[in-house]
mmCIF file of C-alpha atoms in Angstrom:
data_model
loop_
_atom_site.group_PDB
_atom_site.id
_atom_site.type_symbol
_atom_site.label_atom_id
_atom_site.label_comp_id
_atom_site.label_asym_id
_atom_site.label_seq_id
_atom_site.Cartn_x
_atom_site.Cartn_y
_atom_site.Cartn_z
ATOM 1 C CA MET A 1 -21.286 0.519 -10.823
ATOM 2 C CA LYS A 2 -17.893 -1.541 -10.559
ATOM 3 C CA HIS A 3 -16.100 0.771 -12.996
ATOM 4 C CA ILE A 4 -17.361 3.820 -10.965
ATOM 5 C CA LEU A 5 -16.556 2.403 -7.767
ATOM 6 C CA LEU A 6 -12.884 1.626 -9.119
ATOM 7 C CA CYS A 7 -12.449 5.384 -10.564
ATOM 8 C CA LEU A 8 -13.450 6.656 -7.260
ATOM 9 C CA ALA A 9 -10.880 4.179 -5.491
ATOM 10 C CA ILE A 10 -8.001 5.368 -7.954
ATOM 11 C CA SER A 11 -9.016 8.971 -7.486
ATOM 12 C CA GLY A 12 -8.800 8.792 -3.994
ATOM 13 C CA CYS A 13 -5.218 7.010 -4.347
ATOM 14 C CA PHE A 14 -4.103 10.078 -6.300
ATOM 15 C CA ILE A 15 -5.447 12.681 -4.211
ATOM 16 C CA GLY A 16 -3.817 10.905 -0.807
ATOM 17 C CA SER A 17 -0.495 10.796 -3.174
ATOM 18 C CA ILE A 18 -0.601 14.702 -3.764
ATOM 19 C CA LYS A 19 -1.495 15.245 -0.305
ATOM 20 C CA ALA A 20 1.657 13.126 0.785
ATOM 21 C CA HIS A 21 3.765 14.899 -1.656
ATOM 22 C CA ASP A 22 2.765 18.270 -0.338
ATOM 23 C CA LEU A 23 3.683 17.256 3.075
ATOM 24 C CA GLY A 24 7.323 16.763 1.897
ATOM 25 C CA GLN A 25 7.623 13.448 3.223
ATOM 26 C CA TRP A 26 9.599 12.327 0.340
ATOM 27 C CA GLU A 27 12.358 14.826 1.089
ATOM 28 C CA ALA A 28 14.244 12.257 3.528
ATOM 29 C CA VAL A 29 13.661 9.206 1.549
ATOM 30 C CA ASP A 30 16.294 7.316 -0.266
ATOM 31 C CA PRO A 31 15.819 8.352 -3.932
ATOM 32 C CA ALA A 32 15.635 4.704 -4.965
ATOM 33 C CA ILE A 33 12.902 3.954 -2.613
ATOM 34 C CA ARG A 34 11.171 6.651 -3.591
ATOM 35 C CA GLN A 35 11.150 5.867 -7.143
ATOM 36 C CA TRP A 36 10.283 1.963 -6.546
ATOM 37 C CA TYR A 37 6.841 3.804 -4.413
ATOM 38 C CA GLN A 38 6.288 5.572 -7.389
ATOM 39 C CA ALA A 39 6.754 2.879 -10.081
ATOM 40 C CA LEU A 40 4.345 0.348 -8.334
ATOM 41 C CA MET A 41 1.321 -0.262 -10.265
ATOM 42 C CA GLN A 42 -1.702 -2.637 -9.390
ATOM 43 C CA PRO A 43 -1.574 -6.017 -10.604
ATOM 44 C CA ASP A 44 -5.121 -6.048 -11.907
ATOM 45 C CA VAL A 45 -5.176 -2.474 -12.943
ATOM 46 C CA PRO A 46 -1.929 -2.237 -14.731
ATOM 47 C CA ASN A 47 -1.942 1.483 -15.676
ATOM 48 C CA ALA A 48 -3.201 2.395 -12.223
ATOM 49 C CA SER A 49 -0.560 3.146 -9.096
ATOM 50 C CA CYS A 50 -0.757 1.324 -6.092
ATOM 51 C CA CYS A 51 -0.505 4.896 -4.796
ATOM 52 C CA GLY A 52 1.957 6.211 -2.363
ATOM 53 C CA GLU A 53 3.794 6.424 1.145
ATOM 54 C CA ALA A 54 0.328 7.995 2.391
ATOM 55 C CA ASP A 55 -1.493 4.713 1.729
ATOM 56 C CA ALA A 56 1.320 2.418 2.718
ATOM 57 C CA TYR A 57 1.332 0.409 5.877
ATOM 58 C CA TRP A 58 3.875 -2.254 6.774
ATOM 59 C CA ALA A 59 2.667 -5.780 6.959
ATOM 60 C CA ASP A 60 5.032 -8.377 7.821
ATOM 61 C CA GLU A 61 2.934 -10.824 9.097
ATOM 62 C CA ILE A 62 1.493 -12.853 6.404
ATOM 63 C CA HIS A 63 -0.802 -15.902 6.182
ATOM 64 C CA VAL A 64 -3.164 -17.843 4.461
ATOM 65 C CA ARG A 65 -6.564 -19.260 5.820
ATOM 66 C CA ASN A 66 -9.462 -20.963 4.125
ATOM 67 C CA GLY A 67 -7.618 -20.117 0.918
ATOM 68 C CA LYS A 68 -7.391 -16.179 1.686
ATOM 69 C CA THR A 69 -4.438 -14.262 2.255
ATOM 70 C CA TYR A 70 -4.113 -12.183 5.194
ATOM 71 C CA ALA A 71 -1.315 -9.538 5.977
ATOM 72 C CA ILE A 72 -1.245 -8.423 9.663
ATOM 73 C CA VAL A 73 -0.173 -4.461 10.280
ATOM 74 C CA THR A 74 3.343 -4.281 11.962
ATOM 75 C CA ASP A 75 3.727 -0.530 11.209
ATOM 76 C CA ASP A 76 4.907 1.399 14.226
ATOM 77 C CA ARG A 77 6.201 4.652 12.225
ATOM 78 C CA PRO A 78 4.010 7.747 12.834
ATOM 79 C CA ASP A 79 0.711 8.573 10.678
ATOM 80 C CA GLU A 80 1.121 12.405 10.711
ATOM 81 C CA PRO A 81 4.290 12.677 8.582
ATOM 82 C CA ARG A 82 3.049 10.420 6.067
ATOM 83 C CA GLY A 83 -0.324 12.134 5.683
ATOM 84 C CA ARG A 84 -2.229 8.955 6.551
ATOM 85 C CA PRO A 85 -5.098 7.650 8.829
ATOM 86 C CA HIS A 86 -3.947 5.633 11.529
ATOM 87 C CA VAL A 87 -4.493 1.674 11.311
ATOM 88 C CA GLU A 88 -3.725 -0.323 14.707
ATOM 89 C CA ILE A 89 -0.658 -2.582 14.816
ATOM 90 C CA GLY A 90 -2.224 -5.919 14.789
ATOM 91 C CA THR A 91 -4.878 -5.097 12.240
ATOM 92 C CA GLU A 92 -5.469 -8.036 9.853
ATOM 93 C CA VAL A 93 -6.453 -7.195 6.566
ATOM 94 C CA GLU A 94 -7.763 -9.667 3.690
ATOM 95 C CA ILE A 95 -5.548 -9.350 0.334
ATOM 96 C CA PRO A 96 -7.676 -10.205 -2.478
ATOM 97 C CA ASN A 97 -5.731 -12.406 -4.821
ATOM 98 C CA ASN A 98 -6.042 -9.955 -7.783
ATOM 99 C CA LYS A 99 -4.164 -7.428 -5.542
ATOM 100 C CA LEU A 100 -1.080 -9.822 -4.833
ATOM 101 C CA LYS A 101 1.787 -7.887 -6.364
ATOM 102 C CA TRP A 102 4.546 -10.439 -7.575
ATOM 103 C CA ASP A 103 6.416 -8.743 -10.389
ATOM 104 C CA ASN A 104 8.411 -6.355 -8.497
ATOM 105 C CA ALA A 105 11.172 -6.720 -5.669
ATOM 106 C CA ASN A 106 10.952 -5.011 -2.746
ATOM 107 C CA PRO A 107 13.752 -2.753 -1.524
ATOM 108 C CA THR A 108 12.040 -1.679 1.877
ATOM 109 C CA GLY A 109 12.559 -4.954 3.670
ATOM 110 C CA HIS A 110 8.730 -5.032 4.821
ATOM 111 C CA GLY A 111 5.619 -6.314 3.409
ATOM 112 C CA ILE A 112 3.623 -3.681 2.406
ATOM 113 C CA VAL A 113 -0.047 -3.158 2.204
ATOM 114 C CA PHE A 114 -1.522 -0.046 0.454
ATOM 115 C CA LEU A 115 -4.774 1.080 1.689
ATOM 116 C CA SER A 116 -7.437 3.672 0.309
ATOM 117 C CA ARG A 117 -8.977 5.884 3.232
ATOM 118 C CA GLY A 118 -12.263 3.142 3.091
ATOM 119 C CA GLY A 119 -10.021 0.097 3.491
ATOM 120 C CA PHE A 120 -9.936 -0.879 -0.091
ATOM 121 C CA VAL A 121 -6.794 -2.917 -0.663
ATOM 122 C CA PHE A 122 -4.918 -1.145 -3.494
ATOM 123 C CA CYS A 123 -1.675 -3.768 -3.522
ATOM 124 C CA PHE A 124 0.123 -5.923 -1.355
ATOM 125 C CA VAL A 125 3.696 -6.262 -1.748
ATOM 126 C CA GLN A 126 5.729 -9.257 -0.379
ATOM 127 C CA PRO A 127 8.834 -8.424 1.812
ATOM 128 C CA GLY A 128 12.247 -8.721 0.115
ATOM 129 C CA GLY A 129 12.844 -10.161 -3.556
ATOM 130 C CA VAL A 130 15.601 -9.544 -5.785
#
């Protein structure tokens, strides 16, 4: 059952990424940033993408409470050009430890949480890094 849910989540990610690409949202994005998004892989499923900009929300406020990591959505960019559902600024998202991505620098200047349409966390990438 766990494998079926994972496959459905990954499939939803690819559908969202394809939709995002079809909207032309990558045309105005710095090629290095676009390449970074496209190369991100899930830390616990290294051959599965973190998805793309249609699943990405800035989450610059991060805190730990009772041993769990939480990110607060701070993304004020319009959703429609990115083809993503709206998530209110201030929404707190619990980030499972296996979804914390530590192995890639982040050139965007923002913490980013990648969410499925149903709120499943694909990845969380901390702001900054080299």
